[in-house]
Short mmCIF file of C-alpha atoms and ligand atoms in Angstrom, two decimals:
data_model
loop_
_atom_site.label_atom_id
_atom_site.label_comp_id
_atom_site.label_asym_id
_atom_site.label_seq_id
_atom_site.Cartn_x
_atom_site.Cartn_y
_atom_site.Cartn_z
CA MET A 297 0.00 0.00 0.00
CA LYS A 298 1.48 3.30 -1.09
CA LEU A 299 -0.92 5.89 0.29
CA SER A 300 -3.51 6.14 3.06
CA LEU A 301 -5.98 9.03 2.94
CA VAL A 302 -7.37 9.89 6.37
CA VAL A 303 -10.70 11.70 6.14
CA PRO A 304 -12.39 13.09 9.28
CA CYS A 305 -16.15 13.40 8.77
CA TYR A 306 -18.61 15.23 10.99
CA ASN A 307 -22.06 15.69 9.49
CA GLU A 308 -20.80 15.20 5.95
CA ALA A 309 -23.59 12.94 4.63
CA GLU A 310 -23.86 14.91 1.39
CA SER A 311 -20.12 15.22 0.84
CA VAL A 312 -18.69 11.74 1.37
CA ASN A 313 -20.03 10.22 -1.87
CA LEU A 314 -18.80 13.15 -3.93
CA PHE A 315 -15.50 13.01 -2.08
CA LEU A 316 -14.85 9.35 -2.84
CA ASP A 317 -15.83 9.83 -6.49
CA ALA A 318 -13.39 12.73 -6.74
CA VAL A 319 -10.62 10.64 -5.19
CA ILE A 320 -11.22 7.80 -7.65
CA ALA A 321 -11.30 10.21 -10.59
CA ASP A 322 -8.18 12.10 -9.50
CA PHE A 323 -6.17 8.95 -8.73
CA ASP A 324 -7.20 7.20 -11.91
CA GLY A 325 -4.08 5.74 -13.51
CA CYS A 326 -1.76 6.84 -10.69
CA GLY A 327 -0.07 3.41 -10.78
CA TYR A 328 -0.02 2.73 -7.03
CA ASP A 329 -2.35 1.35 -4.36
CA TYR A 330 -4.18 3.69 -2.03
CA GLU A 331 -6.79 3.34 0.69
CA VAL A 332 -9.36 5.77 2.02
CA ILE A 333 -9.96 5.79 5.79
CA PHE A 334 -13.16 7.58 6.77
CA VAL A 335 -13.57 8.50 10.42
CA ASN A 336 -17.13 9.29 11.41
CA ASP A 337 -16.69 11.72 14.29
CA GLY A 338 -20.06 11.14 15.96
CA SER A 339 -22.11 12.70 13.15
CA ARG A 340 -25.75 13.46 13.89
CA ASP A 341 -26.87 13.05 10.30
CA THR A 342 -26.72 9.99 8.02
CA THR A 343 -22.94 10.13 7.47
CA LEU A 344 -22.38 6.68 9.00
CA PHE A 345 -25.10 5.16 6.82
CA GLN A 346 -23.53 6.72 3.72
CA LEU A 347 -20.08 5.50 4.74
CA LYS A 348 -21.36 1.96 5.24
CA LYS A 349 -22.87 2.09 1.76
CA LEU A 350 -19.55 3.29 0.33
CA TYR A 351 -17.74 0.53 2.18
CA ALA A 352 -20.11 -2.10 0.79
CA ALA A 353 -19.79 -0.71 -2.75
CA LYS A 354 -16.01 -1.39 -2.66
CA LYS A 355 -15.16 1.19 -5.32
CA CYS A 356 -11.65 1.32 -3.85
CA PRO A 357 -10.04 -0.04 -0.66
CA THR A 358 -12.02 1.69 2.07
CA LYS A 359 -11.97 1.60 5.86
CA VAL A 360 -14.61 3.11 8.09
CA LEU A 361 -14.20 4.00 11.77
CA SER A 362 -17.07 5.35 13.78
CA PHE A 363 -16.72 7.12 17.14
CA SER A 364 -19.14 6.70 20.03
CA ARG A 365 -19.66 10.49 20.02
CA ASN A 366 -18.12 13.66 18.60
CA PHE A 367 -14.51 13.82 19.78
CA GLY A 368 -13.33 16.57 17.41
CA LYS A 369 -11.32 16.65 14.23
CA GLU A 370 -7.98 16.18 16.00
CA ALA A 371 -9.15 12.92 17.57
CA ALA A 372 -10.54 11.76 14.22
CA ILE A 373 -7.19 12.41 12.56
CA TYR A 374 -5.46 10.46 15.32
CA ALA A 375 -7.77 7.44 15.04
CA GLY A 376 -7.55 7.41 11.24
CA MET A 377 -3.76 7.56 11.28
CA ARG A 378 -3.70 4.62 13.67
CA GLU A 379 -5.40 2.47 11.02
CA ALA A 380 -3.28 3.73 8.11
CA VAL A 381 -0.97 1.14 6.58
CA GLY A 382 0.32 3.18 3.62
CA GLU A 383 3.91 4.20 3.07
CA TYR A 384 2.53 7.77 2.96
CA VAL A 385 -0.29 9.09 5.09
CA SER A 386 -2.40 12.06 3.98
CA LEU A 387 -4.87 14.14 5.94
CA ILE A 388 -7.69 15.63 3.89
CA ASP A 389 -11.15 17.08 4.63
CA ALA A 390 -14.31 15.41 3.41
CA ASP A 391 -15.86 18.57 1.97
CA LEU A 392 -13.66 18.75 -1.17
CA GLN A 393 -12.31 22.17 -0.21
CA GLN A 394 -8.98 20.40 -0.51
CA ARG A 395 -8.78 18.66 -3.88
CA PRO A 396 -7.53 15.05 -3.90
CA ALA A 397 -5.51 15.93 -7.04
CA ILE A 398 -3.20 17.96 -4.78
CA VAL A 399 -2.50 14.83 -2.74
CA ARG A 400 -1.29 13.19 -5.92
CA ASN A 401 1.13 16.09 -6.28
CA MET A 402 2.27 15.66 -2.70
CA VAL A 403 3.02 11.99 -3.29
CA GLN A 404 4.98 12.93 -6.40
CA ILE A 405 7.10 15.34 -4.37
CA LEU A 406 7.80 12.70 -1.71
CA GLU A 407 8.69 10.16 -4.39
CA SER A 408 11.07 12.45 -6.22
CA LYS A 409 12.69 14.13 -3.20
CA PRO A 410 13.93 11.61 -0.63
CA GLU A 411 15.13 14.43 1.62
CA ILE A 412 11.57 15.71 2.12
CA ASP A 413 9.48 13.95 4.81
CA VAL A 414 6.32 16.04 4.89
CA VAL A 415 4.47 17.99 2.23
CA ALA A 416 2.08 20.57 3.68
CA ALA A 417 -0.34 22.73 1.75
CA TYR A 418 -0.96 26.33 2.73
CA GLN A 419 -3.77 28.53 1.47
CA ASP A 420 -2.41 31.15 -0.91
CA ARG A 421 -5.67 33.07 -0.99
CA ARG A 422 -8.16 33.07 1.83
CA GLY A 423 -11.77 33.72 1.05
CA GLU A 424 -12.61 34.84 4.56
CA GLY A 425 -13.50 38.18 6.12
CA LYS A 426 -11.02 40.84 7.21
CA VAL A 427 -11.80 40.43 10.92
CA LEU A 428 -11.14 36.68 10.94
CA SER A 429 -8.02 37.20 8.84
CA PHE A 430 -6.76 39.74 11.35
CA PHE A 431 -7.35 37.40 14.28
CA LYS A 432 -5.63 34.51 12.52
CA LYS A 433 -2.62 36.65 11.67
CA SER A 434 -2.37 37.91 15.25
CA PHE A 435 -2.64 34.35 16.54
CA TYR A 436 0.25 33.14 14.40
CA SER A 437 2.51 36.03 15.29
CA LEU A 438 1.67 35.62 18.99
CA ILE A 439 2.25 31.87 19.16
CA ASN A 440 5.45 32.14 17.13
CA LYS A 441 6.73 34.71 19.64
CA LEU A 442 5.73 32.73 22.70
CA SER A 443 6.57 29.21 21.67
CA THR A 444 9.75 27.37 20.77
CA VAL A 445 7.97 25.62 17.87
CA LYS A 446 7.42 27.80 14.84
CA LEU A 447 4.14 27.52 12.97
CA GLN A 448 3.89 28.34 9.30
CA PRO A 449 1.07 30.91 8.99
CA ASP A 450 -1.86 29.66 6.91
CA ALA A 451 -0.55 26.10 6.73
CA SER A 452 -3.49 23.78 7.22
CA ASP A 453 -3.55 20.18 8.34
CA PHE A 454 -3.85 19.23 4.66
CA ARG A 455 -0.59 17.27 4.62
CA THR A 456 1.11 14.10 3.52
CA PHE A 457 3.63 12.38 5.80
CA ARG A 458 6.10 9.63 5.38
CA ARG A 459 5.28 6.63 7.59
CA CYS A 460 7.99 7.45 10.16
CA VAL A 461 6.56 10.95 10.73
CA ALA A 462 3.04 9.59 11.07
CA GLU A 463 4.25 7.10 13.66
CA ASP A 464 6.01 9.79 15.66
CA LEU A 465 2.81 11.82 15.66
CA LEU A 466 0.88 8.81 16.97
CA ASN A 467 3.43 8.34 19.73
CA MET A 468 2.54 11.75 21.12
CA ALA A 469 -0.25 10.71 23.44
CA GLU A 470 -1.42 14.14 24.46
CA TYR A 471 -5.09 14.57 25.15
CA HIS A 472 -5.36 18.16 23.91
CA ARG A 473 -4.16 17.62 20.38
CA PHE A 474 -3.32 20.88 18.65
CA SER A 475 -2.24 19.33 15.36
CA LYS A 476 -0.49 22.34 13.89
CA GLY A 477 1.72 22.47 16.94
CA LEU A 478 2.35 18.71 16.93
CA PHE A 479 3.36 18.84 13.26
CA ALA A 480 5.80 21.64 13.96
CA TRP A 481 7.08 19.93 17.11
CA VAL A 482 8.06 16.66 15.41
CA GLY A 483 10.09 18.65 12.92
CA TYR A 484 11.35 16.80 9.81
CA GLU A 485 11.95 18.40 6.44
CA THR A 486 8.71 19.97 5.29
CA GLU A 487 7.94 21.35 1.86
CA PHE A 488 5.11 23.86 1.70
CA ILE A 489 3.03 24.04 -1.44
CA PRO A 490 0.31 26.63 -2.11
CA TYR A 491 -3.30 25.70 -2.72
CA THR A 492 -6.55 27.56 -3.05
CA ALA A 493 -9.39 26.19 -0.97
CA ALA A 494 -12.44 25.47 -3.08
CA GLU A 495 -16.01 26.06 -1.95
CA ARG A 496 -17.50 23.36 0.23
CA VAL A 497 -19.43 20.87 -1.96
CA ALA A 498 -22.18 20.52 0.62
CA GLY A 499 -22.96 21.14 4.28
CA THR A 500 -21.57 23.96 6.41
CA THR A 501 -18.35 24.69 8.24
CA LYS A 502 -18.08 23.30 11.77
CA TRP A 503 -15.85 26.12 12.96
CA SER A 504 -17.58 28.99 14.68
CA PHE A 505 -15.59 31.99 15.88
CA ARG A 506 -15.90 30.75 19.46
CA LYS A 507 -14.53 27.31 18.53
CA LEU A 508 -11.61 28.90 16.68
CA PHE A 509 -10.88 31.16 19.64
CA ASN A 510 -10.80 28.21 22.05
CA TYR A 511 -8.65 26.29 19.59
CA ALA A 512 -6.18 29.19 19.52
CA ILE A 513 -6.00 29.21 23.33
CA ASP A 514 -5.43 25.43 23.29
CA GLY A 515 -2.55 26.03 20.89
CA ILE A 516 -0.90 28.66 23.05
CA ILE A 517 -1.32 26.75 26.33
CA GLY A 518 -0.21 23.50 24.69
CA PHE A 519 2.96 24.85 23.18
CA SER A 520 4.17 27.60 25.45
CA THR A 521 4.62 28.29 29.14
CA ALA A 522 5.16 31.99 28.50
CA PRO A 523 1.74 32.95 29.94
CA LEU A 524 2.88 31.51 33.28
CA ARG A 525 5.88 33.76 33.22
CA LEU A 526 3.54 36.66 32.55
CA ALA A 527 2.19 36.16 36.09
CA THR A 528 5.70 36.56 37.49
CA TYR A 529 6.27 39.72 35.44
CA LEU A 530 2.93 41.20 36.44
CA GLY A 531 3.73 40.50 40.09
CA GLY A 532 7.17 42.12 39.79
CA PHE A 533 5.74 45.13 38.03
CA SER A 534 3.00 45.62 40.65
CA ALA A 535 5.54 45.34 43.48
CA LEU A 536 7.72 48.00 41.85
CA ALA A 537 4.76 50.29 41.25
CA ALA A 538 3.63 49.81 44.86
CA PHE A 539 7.10 50.69 46.17
CA LEU A 540 7.29 53.88 44.09
CA TYR A 541 3.85 54.88 45.24
CA LEU A 542 4.91 54.28 48.85
CA LEU A 543 7.84 56.67 48.42
CA TRP A 544 5.48 59.26 47.01
CA VAL A 545 3.02 58.86 49.89
CA VAL A 546 5.79 59.26 52.47
CA PHE A 547 7.14 62.33 50.67
CA GLU A 548 3.65 63.80 50.39
CA LYS A 549 3.04 63.33 54.11
CA LEU A 550 6.36 64.95 55.07
CA ALA A 551 6.02 67.84 52.64
CA PHE A 552 2.31 68.65 52.81
CA GLY A 553 0.86 66.67 55.72
CA ILE A 554 -2.18 64.44 55.17
CA ASP A 555 -5.15 66.24 53.78
CA ILE A 556 -6.46 63.79 51.12
CA PRO A 557 -8.69 60.99 52.44
CA GLY A 558 -7.51 58.77 49.55
CA TYR A 559 -10.75 56.77 49.30
CA ALA A 560 -10.75 56.61 45.50
CA THR A 561 -7.11 55.55 45.36
CA ILE A 562 -7.71 52.70 47.75
CA ILE A 563 -10.74 51.40 45.86
CA VAL A 564 -8.94 51.54 42.52
CA LEU A 565 -5.89 49.77 43.93
CA ILE A 566 -7.95 47.02 45.56
CA LEU A 567 -9.87 46.40 42.35
CA ALA A 568 -6.78 46.51 40.14
CA LEU A 569 -4.78 44.15 42.33
CA GLY A 570 -7.74 41.81 42.75
CA ALA A 571 -8.17 41.66 38.98
CA LEU A 572 -4.48 41.04 38.49
CA GLN A 573 -4.55 38.15 40.93
CA LEU A 574 -7.60 36.63 39.30
CA ILE A 575 -5.98 36.85 35.87
CA CYS A 576 -2.88 35.08 37.17
CA ILE A 577 -4.94 32.38 38.90
CA GLY A 578 -6.88 31.93 35.66
CA ILE A 579 -3.69 31.44 33.66
CA ILE A 580 -2.33 28.94 36.17
CA GLY A 581 -5.74 27.25 36.16
CA GLU A 582 -5.57 26.68 32.40
CA TYR A 583 -2.35 24.73 32.84
CA VAL A 584 -3.48 22.89 35.97
CA GLY A 585 -6.73 21.89 34.23
CA ARG A 586 -4.86 20.43 31.29
CA THR A 587 -2.47 18.60 33.58
CA PHE A 588 -5.49 17.19 35.41
CA GLU A 589 -7.12 16.03 32.20
CA GLN A 590 -3.93 14.46 30.92
CA SER A 591 -3.30 12.75 34.26
CA LYS A 592 -6.57 10.85 33.99
CA GLN A 593 -5.11 9.15 30.92
CA ARG A 594 -8.46 8.74 29.25
CA PRO A 595 -8.33 7.53 25.66
CA ILE A 596 -8.26 10.28 23.01
CA CYS A 597 -11.37 8.79 21.38
CA LEU A 598 -13.62 5.73 21.53
CA VAL A 599 -14.15 3.78 18.33
CA LYS A 600 -17.55 2.11 18.39
CA GLU A 601 -17.47 0.46 14.98
CA LYS A 602 -14.74 -0.51 12.54
CA LEU A 603 -15.18 -1.72 8.99
CA GLY A 604 -12.37 -3.05 6.83
CA CYS A 605 -9.65 -2.78 9.49
CA ASP A 606 -7.54 -5.82 10.33
CA GLU A 607 -7.75 -6.70 13.98
N1 UDP B 2 -14.62 17.64 11.37
C1 UDP B 2 -14.58 16.56 12.25
N2 UDP B 2 -15.00 16.76 13.55
C2 UDP B 2 -15.43 17.97 14.02
C3 UDP B 2 -15.43 19.05 13.11
C4 UDP B 2 -15.01 18.87 11.80
O1 UDP B 2 -14.22 15.46 11.88
O2 UDP B 2 -15.80 18.06 15.18
C5 UDP B 2 -14.18 17.44 9.97
C6 UDP B 2 -15.18 17.89 8.92
O3 UDP B 2 -16.13 16.89 8.63
C7 UDP B 2 -14.29 18.19 7.73
C8 UDP B 2 -13.01 18.69 8.39
O4 UDP B 2 -13.04 18.23 9.74
O5 UDP B 2 -14.02 17.03 6.96
C9 UDP B 2 -12.88 20.19 8.33
O6 UDP B 2 -14.03 20.79 8.87
P1 UDP B 2 -14.69 22.06 8.20
O7 UDP B 2 -14.80 21.87 6.72
O8 UDP B 2 -15.97 22.33 8.94
O9 UDP B 2 -13.65 23.18 8.53
P2 UDP B 2 -13.22 24.40 7.57
O10 UDP B 2 -12.84 23.79 6.25
O11 UDP B 2 -14.40 25.27 7.47
O12 UDP B 2 -12.05 25.00 8.29
MG1 MG B 3 -13.91 22.65 5.10
#
């Protein structure tokens, strides 16, 4: 088996058929074996039914995994990669925004350049609004400043790995899987190729602004401890400010005597310091919470049904 395509699917009933047809058309005459691994991530529509039909139709080697509930795209990628047996492993969305023909290109690059281990596609043009664009740009510049791993802006998880890279990714058993960070963390020689995301063939995007925002926080917490240091800096800064203010108060008393009751100052200081402490506790809490979740060592996902996988 040359290539395994891992396809996370969440409510993609209308897309999966079109997706598989596109794969078969685009890989027609490629001259090597490939398999398609669909992971049904707890869809609430008829995705699983459609996938079972596709599996039964046997248009090409197909595997189907179905989760017991929605565990998220990262978990679906993880489970699909676990079942992949190909020499190369590709991650691709089910909605045909990422054309299977590009995967064929990626394989070609890996075949012709032995020094390259990963081919990653980045979006050369983004069809999204200015506000979202701005937030995404800020996120990348922030995480690249804070973290030791460097993320390529706009690179998606539309990638093809050599087997060894895929296995290293599977060996990272973290519960909060921020793929972009994991890909950067494992390193290896990566070639970036541009692609333009097409329109979704059917269905709607599963990423709301809130989900993206939480995902960004996951990325920063997962790949940097700089926010923890922020607490130390804030504490140091407040202590310095307090000391300077103390000097001023003493000077004021000696020079002018006390004639200001100082009620407003006290209230503002109490509120500001309280807020500062809460922010720092919140930051520490984010890390403690993740440590807690990881320490429970729960599985990343639960696979309820498997079709076409060797036991
Ligand atoms: N997806 C998933 N689980 C989720 C959300 C999304 O498996 O909880 C899949 C989805 O079916 C699709 C891919 O991840 O194949 C990308 O999702 P989507 O197209 O909604 O994201 P976008 O392309 O808008 O960034
Ligand atoms: Mg999409």
